[in-house]
Coordinates of C-alpha atoms and ligand atoms in Angstrom, one line a residue:
X29 CA -18.5 -8.3 -7.5
X30 CA -15.8 -10.7 -8.5
X31 CA -13.1 -11.0 -5.8
X32 CA -9.5 -10.8 -6.9
X33 CA -7.1 -13.7 -6.5
X34 CA -7.7 -17.3 -5.8
X35 CA -9.2 -18.7 -2.6
X36 CA -6.9 -21.0 -0.7
X37 CA -9.0 -24.1 -0.1
X38 CA -8.0 -27.7 0.7
X39 CA -5.6 -29.0 -1.9
X40 CA -4.0 -25.6 -2.6
X41 CA -0.2 -25.8 -2.3
X42 CA -0.2 -23.2 0.4
X43 CA -3.2 -24.5 2.3
X44 CA -1.1 -25.7 5.3
X45 CA 0.8 -22.5 5.4
X46 CA -2.5 -20.6 5.6
X47 CA -3.7 -22.9 8.4
X48 CA -0.5 -22.4 10.4
X49 CA -0.6 -18.7 9.9
X50 CA -4.2 -18.5 11.1
X51 CA -3.4 -20.6 14.1
X52 CA -0.4 -18.5 14.9
X53 CA -2.1 -15.2 14.6
X54 CA -5.1 -16.4 16.7
X55 CA -2.6 -17.5 19.4
X56 CA -0.6 -14.2 19.3
X57 CA -3.5 -11.9 19.3
X58 CA -5.5 -14.0 21.8
X59 CA -2.6 -14.2 24.2
X60 CA -2.7 -10.5 24.9
X61 CA -5.8 -8.8 23.7
X62 CA -5.4 -5.1 24.5
X63 CA -2.2 -3.4 25.6
X64 CA -1.8 -4.2 29.3
X65 CA 1.2 -1.9 29.9
X66 CA 3.2 0.9 28.5
X67 CA 5.7 0.3 25.8
X68 CA 9.3 -0.1 27.0
X69 CA 12.6 0.3 25.3
X70 CA 13.2 -3.4 25.7
X71 CA 10.1 -4.3 23.7
X72 CA 11.9 -3.0 20.6
X73 CA 14.9 -5.2 21.1
X74 CA 15.6 -7.3 18.0
X75 CA 16.1 -10.3 20.4
X76 CA 12.5 -9.8 21.5
X77 CA 11.1 -12.8 19.6
X78 CA 9.4 -15.9 20.8
X79 CA 9.1 -19.4 19.3
X80 CA 6.1 -21.4 20.1
X81 CA 5.7 -25.1 19.2
X82 CA 2.4 -26.2 17.6
X83 CA 2.2 -30.0 17.8
X84 CA -0.9 -31.5 16.0
X85 CA -2.2 -33.0 19.2
X86 CA -2.2 -29.6 20.9
X87 CA -0.4 -28.4 24.0
X88 CA -1.0 -26.4 27.1
X89 CA -0.6 -23.2 25.1
X90 CA -1.9 -24.3 21.7
X91 CA -4.9 -26.0 20.2
X92 CA -4.9 -29.3 18.3
X93 CA -4.8 -28.9 14.5
X94 CA -4.9 -30.8 11.2
X95 CA -1.5 -30.0 9.8
X96 CA 2.0 -31.3 10.6
X97 CA 3.8 -29.9 13.6
X98 CA 5.2 -26.4 13.1
X99 CA 6.9 -23.6 15.0
X100 CA 5.7 -20.1 15.2
X101 CA 7.6 -16.9 15.9
X102 CA 6.4 -13.4 16.9
X103 CA 8.7 -10.5 16.5
X104 CA 8.4 -7.6 18.9
X105 CA 4.8 -8.6 19.7
X106 CA 4.3 -5.9 22.3
X107 CA 5.2 -3.2 19.9
X108 CA 2.9 -4.5 17.2
X109 CA 0.1 -4.8 19.8
X110 CA 0.6 -1.1 20.5
X111 CA 0.8 -0.3 16.8
X112 CA -2.6 -2.1 16.2
X113 CA -4.1 0.0 19.0
X114 CA -2.6 3.2 17.4
X115 CA -4.1 2.2 14.1
X116 CA -7.4 1.6 15.8
X117 CA -7.6 -2.1 14.8
X118 CA -10.0 -3.9 17.1
X119 CA -8.3 -7.2 18.2
X120 CA -11.5 -9.2 17.7
X121 CA -12.0 -7.8 14.2
X122 CA -8.4 -8.4 13.3
X123 CA -8.5 -12.0 14.5
X124 CA -11.8 -12.7 12.8
X125 CA -10.6 -11.2 9.4
X126 CA -7.5 -13.3 9.3
X127 CA -8.5 -16.4 11.2
X128 CA -12.3 -16.6 10.5
X129 CA -13.7 -19.5 8.5
X130 CA -13.5 -17.6 5.2
X131 CA -10.4 -18.5 3.4
X132 CA -7.7 -16.1 2.5
X133 CA -7.2 -15.3 -1.1
X134 CA -3.8 -15.6 -2.8
X135 CA -3.1 -12.7 -5.2
X136 CA -1.3 -13.8 -8.4
X137 CA 2.3 -12.7 -7.5
X138 CA 2.0 -9.0 -8.2
X139 CA 5.7 -8.0 -7.7
X140 CA 8.9 -9.2 -9.2
X141 CA 10.5 -10.1 -5.8
X142 CA 8.8 -13.5 -5.6
X143 CA 6.8 -12.5 -2.5
X144 CA 3.3 -14.0 -2.0
X145 CA 0.4 -11.9 -1.2
X146 CA -2.7 -13.0 0.7
X147 CA -5.9 -10.9 1.1
X148 CA -8.4 -11.3 3.8
X149 CA -12.0 -11.9 2.8
X150 CA -13.1 -8.5 4.1
X151 CA -10.4 -6.9 2.0
X152 CA -8.9 -5.1 5.0
X153 CA -5.6 -6.8 5.4
X154 CA -2.8 -8.0 3.2
X155 CA -0.3 -10.6 4.3
X156 CA 3.0 -10.5 2.4
X157 CA 5.8 -12.9 2.6
X158 CA 9.1 -11.1 3.2
X159 CA 12.8 -11.9 3.0
X160 CA 15.0 -12.2 6.1
X161 CA 16.7 -8.9 5.1
X162 CA 13.3 -7.2 5.1
X163 CA 12.5 -8.5 8.6
X164 CA 15.8 -7.0 9.8
X165 CA 15.0 -3.7 8.2
X166 CA 11.6 -3.5 9.8
X167 CA 12.9 -4.4 13.2
X168 CA 15.7 -1.9 12.9
X169 CA 13.3 0.9 12.0
X170 CA 10.6 -0.1 14.4
X171 CA 11.4 2.6 17.1
X172 CA 11.3 5.4 14.6
X173 CA 8.4 3.8 12.7
X174 CA 6.4 3.8 16.0
X175 CA 7.4 7.4 16.7
X176 CA 6.6 8.5 13.2
X177 CA 3.0 7.2 13.4
X178 CA 2.5 8.6 16.9
X179 CA 3.4 12.0 15.5
X180 CA 1.6 11.9 12.1
X181 CA -1.7 10.0 11.9
X182 CA -2.0 11.1 8.3
X183 CA 1.2 9.3 7.4
X184 CA 1.0 7.6 4.0
X185 CA 3.6 4.9 4.9
X186 CA 2.3 1.3 4.9
X187 CA 0.7 0.3 8.2
X188 CA 2.2 -2.9 9.6
X189 CA 0.1 -4.9 12.1
X190 CA 2.4 -7.9 12.8
X191 CA 5.6 -9.6 11.9
X192 CA 5.8 -13.4 12.2
X193 CA 7.5 -16.5 11.0
X194 CA 6.3 -20.1 10.4
X195 CA 8.5 -23.1 10.3
X196 CA 7.1 -26.6 9.6
X197 CA 9.3 -29.4 11.1
X198 CA 11.9 -30.1 8.5
X199 CA 10.6 -27.4 6.2
X200 CA 11.6 -23.8 5.2
X201 CA 10.9 -20.7 7.2
X202 CA 8.3 -18.4 5.9
X203 CA 8.4 -14.9 7.2
X204 CA 5.6 -12.5 6.7
X205 CA 4.1 -9.1 7.6
X206 CA 0.4 -8.2 8.0
X207 CA -0.4 -4.8 6.6
X208 CA -3.3 -2.7 5.6
X209 CA -4.9 -3.0 2.2
X210 CA -4.8 0.5 0.7
X211 CA -7.7 -0.4 -1.6
X212 CA -10.1 -1.5 1.0
X213 CA -13.0 0.6 -0.2
X214 CA -16.7 1.0 -0.8
X215 CA -15.8 2.3 -4.2
X216 CA -14.6 0.2 -7.0
X217 CA -11.0 1.0 -7.9
X218 CA -11.0 1.3 -11.7
X219 CA -7.3 1.9 -12.2
X220 CA -4.2 1.3 -10.1
X221 CA -0.7 2.7 -10.5
X222 CA 2.5 1.8 -8.8
X223 CA 4.7 4.9 -9.1
X224 CA 8.3 5.4 -8.2
X225 CA 9.3 8.5 -10.1
X226 CA 11.8 6.6 -12.2
X227 CA 11.3 6.0 -15.9
X228 CA 13.6 3.1 -16.8
X229 CA 11.5 -0.1 -17.2
X230 CA 8.5 1.7 -15.6
X231 CA 5.8 0.6 -18.0
X232 CA 3.8 -2.6 -18.3
X233 CA 4.1 -4.3 -21.6
X234 CA 0.5 -5.2 -22.3
X235 CA -1.8 -4.4 -25.2
X236 CA -4.6 -1.9 -24.1
X237 CA -7.3 -4.5 -24.2
X238 CA -5.6 -6.7 -21.6
X239 CA -5.5 -3.9 -19.1
X240 CA -8.3 -3.9 -16.6
X241 CA -8.9 -2.7 -13.1
X242 CA -6.7 -5.4 -11.6
X243 CA -3.6 -4.5 -13.7
X244 CA -1.0 -2.5 -11.8
X245 CA 0.2 0.2 -14.2
X246 CA 3.4 2.1 -13.8
X247 CA 5.0 5.5 -14.1
X248 CA 5.1 5.6 -17.9
X249 CA 1.5 4.4 -18.2
X250 CA 0.1 7.3 -16.2
X251 CA -1.5 9.9 -18.4
X252 CA -3.3 11.9 -15.7
X253 CA -2.5 14.5 -13.2
X254 CA -4.6 14.8 -10.2
X255 CA -6.0 18.1 -9.1
X256 CA -6.6 18.4 -5.4
X257 CA -8.4 21.0 -3.4
X258 CA -5.8 23.3 -2.0
X259 CA -5.9 22.1 1.7
X260 CA -5.7 18.5 0.6
X261 CA -2.8 19.4 -1.7
X262 CA -0.9 21.1 1.0
X263 CA -1.5 18.4 3.5
X264 CA -0.3 15.8 0.9
X265 CA 2.9 17.6 0.1
X266 CA 3.6 18.2 3.8
X267 CA 3.0 14.6 4.7
X268 CA 5.0 13.2 1.7
X269 CA 8.0 15.4 2.9
X270 CA 7.8 14.0 6.4
X271 CA 7.3 10.4 5.2
X272 CA 10.2 10.7 2.8
X273 CA 12.4 12.2 5.4
X274 CA 11.7 9.3 7.6
X275 CA 12.4 6.7 4.9
X276 CA 15.6 8.6 3.9
X277 CA 16.9 8.5 7.5
X278 CA 16.2 4.8 7.5
X279 CA 18.2 4.5 4.3
X280 CA 15.2 3.0 2.5
X281 CA 14.7 3.1 -1.2
X282 CA 12.7 1.4 -4.0
X283 CA 9.4 2.2 -2.4
X284 CA 6.4 3.3 -4.5
X285 CA 3.3 5.5 -4.2
X286 CA 0.5 3.1 -4.9
X287 CA -2.5 5.0 -6.3
X288 CA -6.0 3.7 -6.9
X289 CA -8.5 5.7 -8.9
X290 CA -12.3 5.5 -8.7
X291 CA -14.0 7.5 -11.5
X292 CA -17.1 9.1 -10.2
X293 CA -18.8 10.1 -13.4
X294 CA -18.6 8.6 -16.8
X295 CA -19.9 11.5 -19.0
X296 CA -16.3 12.6 -19.5
X297 CA -14.7 9.2 -19.4
X298 CA -14.8 8.6 -23.1
X299 CA -12.7 11.7 -23.5
X300 CA -10.3 10.2 -21.0
X301 CA -10.2 7.0 -23.0
X302 CA -11.8 5.0 -20.2
X303 CA -15.1 3.8 -21.4
X304 CA -14.0 0.2 -22.2
X305 CA -12.8 -0.2 -18.6
X306 CA -16.0 1.1 -17.0
X307 CA -18.2 -0.8 -19.4
X308 CA -16.4 -4.0 -18.9
X309 CA -16.5 -3.7 -15.1
X310 CA -20.3 -3.6 -15.4
X311 CA -20.5 -0.5 -13.2
X312 CA -22.1 1.8 -15.6
X313 CA -25.5 1.7 -14.0
X314 CA -24.1 2.5 -10.6
X315 CA -23.4 6.0 -11.8
X316 CA -27.1 6.7 -11.8
X317 CA -28.2 4.8 -8.8
X318 CA -29.1 6.1 -5.4
X319 CA -26.2 4.7 -3.5
X320 CA -23.9 6.5 -5.8
X321 CA -25.8 9.8 -5.3
X322 CA -25.6 9.3 -1.6
X323 CA -21.9 8.8 -1.8
X324 CA -21.5 12.0 -3.8
X325 CA -23.5 14.0 -1.3
X326 CA -21.5 12.5 1.5
X327 CA -18.2 13.5 -0.2
X328 CA -19.5 17.0 -0.8
X329 CA -20.5 17.4 2.9
X330 CA -17.1 16.1 4.0
X331 CA -15.4 18.5 1.7
X332 CA -17.0 21.4 3.4
X333 CA -15.7 20.1 6.7
X334 CA -12.2 19.9 5.4
X335 CA -10.4 22.1 7.9
X336 CA -11.8 20.2 10.8
X337 CA -10.9 16.9 9.0
X338 CA -7.3 17.9 8.4
X339 CA -6.8 19.1 12.0
X340 CA -8.8 16.5 13.5
X341 CA -10.7 13.7 14.8
X342 CA -11.7 10.5 13.1
X343 CA -12.4 11.8 9.6
X344 CA -14.3 9.5 7.2
X345 CA -12.0 10.9 4.6
X346 CA -8.3 10.6 5.4
X347 CA -5.4 11.7 3.4
X348 CA -5.0 8.8 1.0
X349 CA -8.4 7.3 1.6
X350 CA -11.6 8.6 0.0
X351 CA -9.6 11.6 -1.2
X352 CA -11.6 13.6 -3.7
X353 CA -9.8 14.9 -6.8
X354 CA -10.1 15.7 -10.4
X355 CA -8.2 13.6 -12.9
X356 CA -7.0 15.5 -15.9
X357 CA -5.7 13.8 -18.9
X358 CA -2.4 15.2 -19.9
X359 CA -0.1 13.6 -22.3
X360 CA -0.1 10.6 -24.5
X361 CA 2.1 7.8 -23.3
X362 CA 4.7 8.5 -26.0
X363 CA 4.9 12.1 -24.8
X364 CA 5.7 11.0 -21.3
X365 CA 9.4 10.4 -21.7
X366 CA 9.8 13.9 -23.0
X367 CA 7.8 15.3 -20.2
X368 CA 9.9 13.5 -17.7
X369 CA 13.0 14.8 -19.3
X370 CA 11.8 18.3 -19.3
X371 CA 11.4 17.9 -15.6
X372 CA 7.6 18.1 -15.6
X373 CA 4.6 19.6 -17.1
X374 CA 5.2 22.9 -18.8
X375 CA 2.4 25.4 -19.2
X376 CA 2.1 24.4 -22.7
X377 CA 1.4 20.8 -21.9
X378 CA -1.2 22.0 -19.4
X379 CA -3.2 23.8 -22.0
X380 CA -3.3 20.7 -24.1
X381 CA -5.2 18.8 -21.5
X382 CA -8.3 17.1 -22.8
X383 CA -11.1 16.1 -20.5
X384 CA -11.3 16.0 -16.8
X385 CA -13.1 13.6 -14.5
X386 CA -14.2 13.6 -10.9
X387 CA -12.4 10.8 -9.0
X388 CA -11.9 9.4 -5.6
X389 CA -8.3 8.5 -4.8
X390 CA -6.7 5.9 -2.6
X391 CA -2.9 6.1 -2.1
X392 CA 0.0 5.3 0.2
X393 CA 3.6 4.5 0.2
X394 CA 4.3 0.7 -0.1
X395 CA 7.3 -1.7 -0.3
X396 CA 9.4 0.2 2.3
X397 CA 11.6 -2.7 3.5
X398 CA 14.4 -2.4 1.0
X399 CA 17.5 -0.7 2.3
X400 CA 20.3 0.6 0.0
X401 CA 22.5 -2.5 0.6
X402 CA 25.3 -3.9 -1.4
X403 CA 23.0 -5.6 -3.9
X404 CA 21.3 -2.4 -4.7
X405 CA 24.6 -0.6 -5.1
X406 CA 25.7 -3.2 -7.6
X407 CA 22.4 -3.0 -9.4
X408 CA 22.9 0.8 -9.7
X409 CA 26.5 0.5 -11.0
X410 CA 25.5 -2.2 -13.5
X411 CA 22.4 -0.4 -14.9
X412 CA 24.2 3.0 -15.0
X413 CA 26.5 1.5 -17.7
X414 CA 23.4 1.0 -19.9
X415 CA 21.1 3.9 -19.3
X416 CA 21.1 7.4 -17.7
X417 CA 21.8 6.7 -14.1
X418 CA 19.1 9.0 -12.8
X419 CA 16.4 7.1 -14.6
X420 CA 16.9 3.8 -12.8
X421 CA 15.1 2.7 -9.7
X422 CA 18.2 1.7 -7.7
X423 CA 19.7 5.0 -6.5
X424 CA 21.0 6.3 -3.1
X425 CA 18.1 6.9 -0.7
X426 CA 18.6 10.6 -0.7
X427 CA 18.4 10.8 -4.4
X428 CA 15.5 8.4 -4.4
X429 CA 13.5 10.5 -2.1
X430 CA 14.2 13.7 -3.9
X431 CA 13.2 12.2 -7.3
X432 CA 10.1 10.6 -5.7
X433 CA 9.0 13.9 -4.1
X434 CA 9.6 15.8 -7.3
X435 CA 7.5 13.3 -9.2
X436 CA 4.6 13.6 -6.7
X437 CA 4.8 17.4 -7.1
X438 CA 4.2 17.0 -10.8
X439 CA 1.4 14.5 -10.8
X440 CA -0.6 16.2 -8.0
X441 CA -1.5 19.8 -8.6
X442 CA -3.5 22.4 -6.6
X443 CA -7.0 23.4 -7.5
X444 CA -6.8 26.7 -9.3
Ligands
ATP4 P1 9.0 -5.6 -6.1 O1 10.1 -5.6 -5.0 O2 9.4 -6.4 -7.3 O3 8.5 -4.3 -6.5 P2 7.3 -6.8 -4.1 O4 7.0 -8.3 -4.2 O5 8.1 -6.2 -3.1 O6 7.7 -6.4 -5.6 P3 5.3 -4.8 -3.7 O7 6.0 -3.7 -4.5 O8 5.3 -4.6 -2.2 O9 5.8 -6.2 -4.1 O10 3.8 -4.9 -4.1 C1 3.5 -5.4 -5.4 C2 2.0 -5.0 -5.8 O11 1.1 -5.5 -4.8 C3 1.8 -3.5 -5.7 O12 2.2 -2.8 -6.9 C4 0.3 -3.4 -5.4 O13 -0.4 -3.6 -6.6 C5 0.1 -4.6 -4.5 N1 0.2 -4.1 -3.1 C6 1.3 -4.2 -2.3 N2 1.0 -3.7 -1.1 C7 -0.3 -3.2 -1.1 C8 -1.1 -2.6 -0.1 N3 -0.7 -2.3 1.1 N4 -2.4 -2.3 -0.5 C9 -2.8 -2.6 -1.7 N5 -2.1 -3.2 -2.7 C10 -0.8 -3.5 -2.4
CA5 CA1 7.7 -2.6 -5.3
CA6 CA1 10.1 -5.1 -2.8

């Protein structure tokens, strides 16, 4: 299987940055393997950050290394150590995934913000460079973020494992977070969507034949609804409400529901207009093979255990990971605007559905470090002069959350 992105090897412009980052993380995680003590209020203090000097010749605390001297900063390290424990991240696995000899891969800048994204070779972790303002937001929300995850282990909000900064002598600071990759999966993700519930500018301008499984599609490109078994559906709506309440209270907006779709069978896929993708990805045979059948039986068995899974312990399927559903093709792209304006799918639109397909879904809420600051207020005022102000992405967090939840209520529906 072709891996996404470009491996950062010697000569890559961010090779030194990667080395520094690996040295820094090995140092931070190694320093304190597992939580030694209870969390204290003071661990959340924004002043709780530590600079360490990494001279090339090494020091008492740090190993010698190949790149120029740099400084390394850990933000609230004790809190993140506890978060990693809460998220059941084994310290040795974590260190190996990020700092092992396999290079990180740089994803070709997926967002507009200019952030860089790096993927670990095992696909489990994503490192994203962030702005100073985003660091502030994360530190500010850290106490309620921690509380939120201690309450709701099914939360769909991005899992953060660390927040750091690298500064080469005489160079720029690079701040970054380590987070979970939502699409770390045994299954190939055939389609991905970044959904906000707003319509303005929410389409990718690409001819169909340039769209493949690495393209991140947007709201107006979505022509499915996802039918979930009723207990999954209820759990999803409940959790989205809790997560949005949390984000609203933190005055966050501009987040997305990132959805990855794996199509389990291809007999209906032509009806769904999907055959080119599946054929191109060379996965056609896998639909017949034994591994796939095993996966199906596994899912079936898990489905029967649903009640225990939702209430309980270490499920192999979690909300947002391995979630079985049926994708139903709904409306053509050109119909979508109208459907958004009518406030959702009417009964009539439902009956027009053509073709359904068993899918496995991966989803979560990403890009949660933008607060409704002065720049977003100006963006809102400016764009409202041009288009309907409810269709644009920059709106007040309360409105944002309402529109987001309404949208999710329209694209996910309950099994009849
Ligand atoms: P912008 O602010 O312009 O939206 P950004 O640079 O803040 O962009 P994000 O929105 O965080 O970037 O992410 C951009 C894309 O990267 C997403 O649409 C998704 O394809 C991918 N991505 C981001 N976070 C994750 C994650 N945790 N797991 C998998 N993919 C992710
Ligand atoms: Ca985004
Ligand atoms: Ca962003």
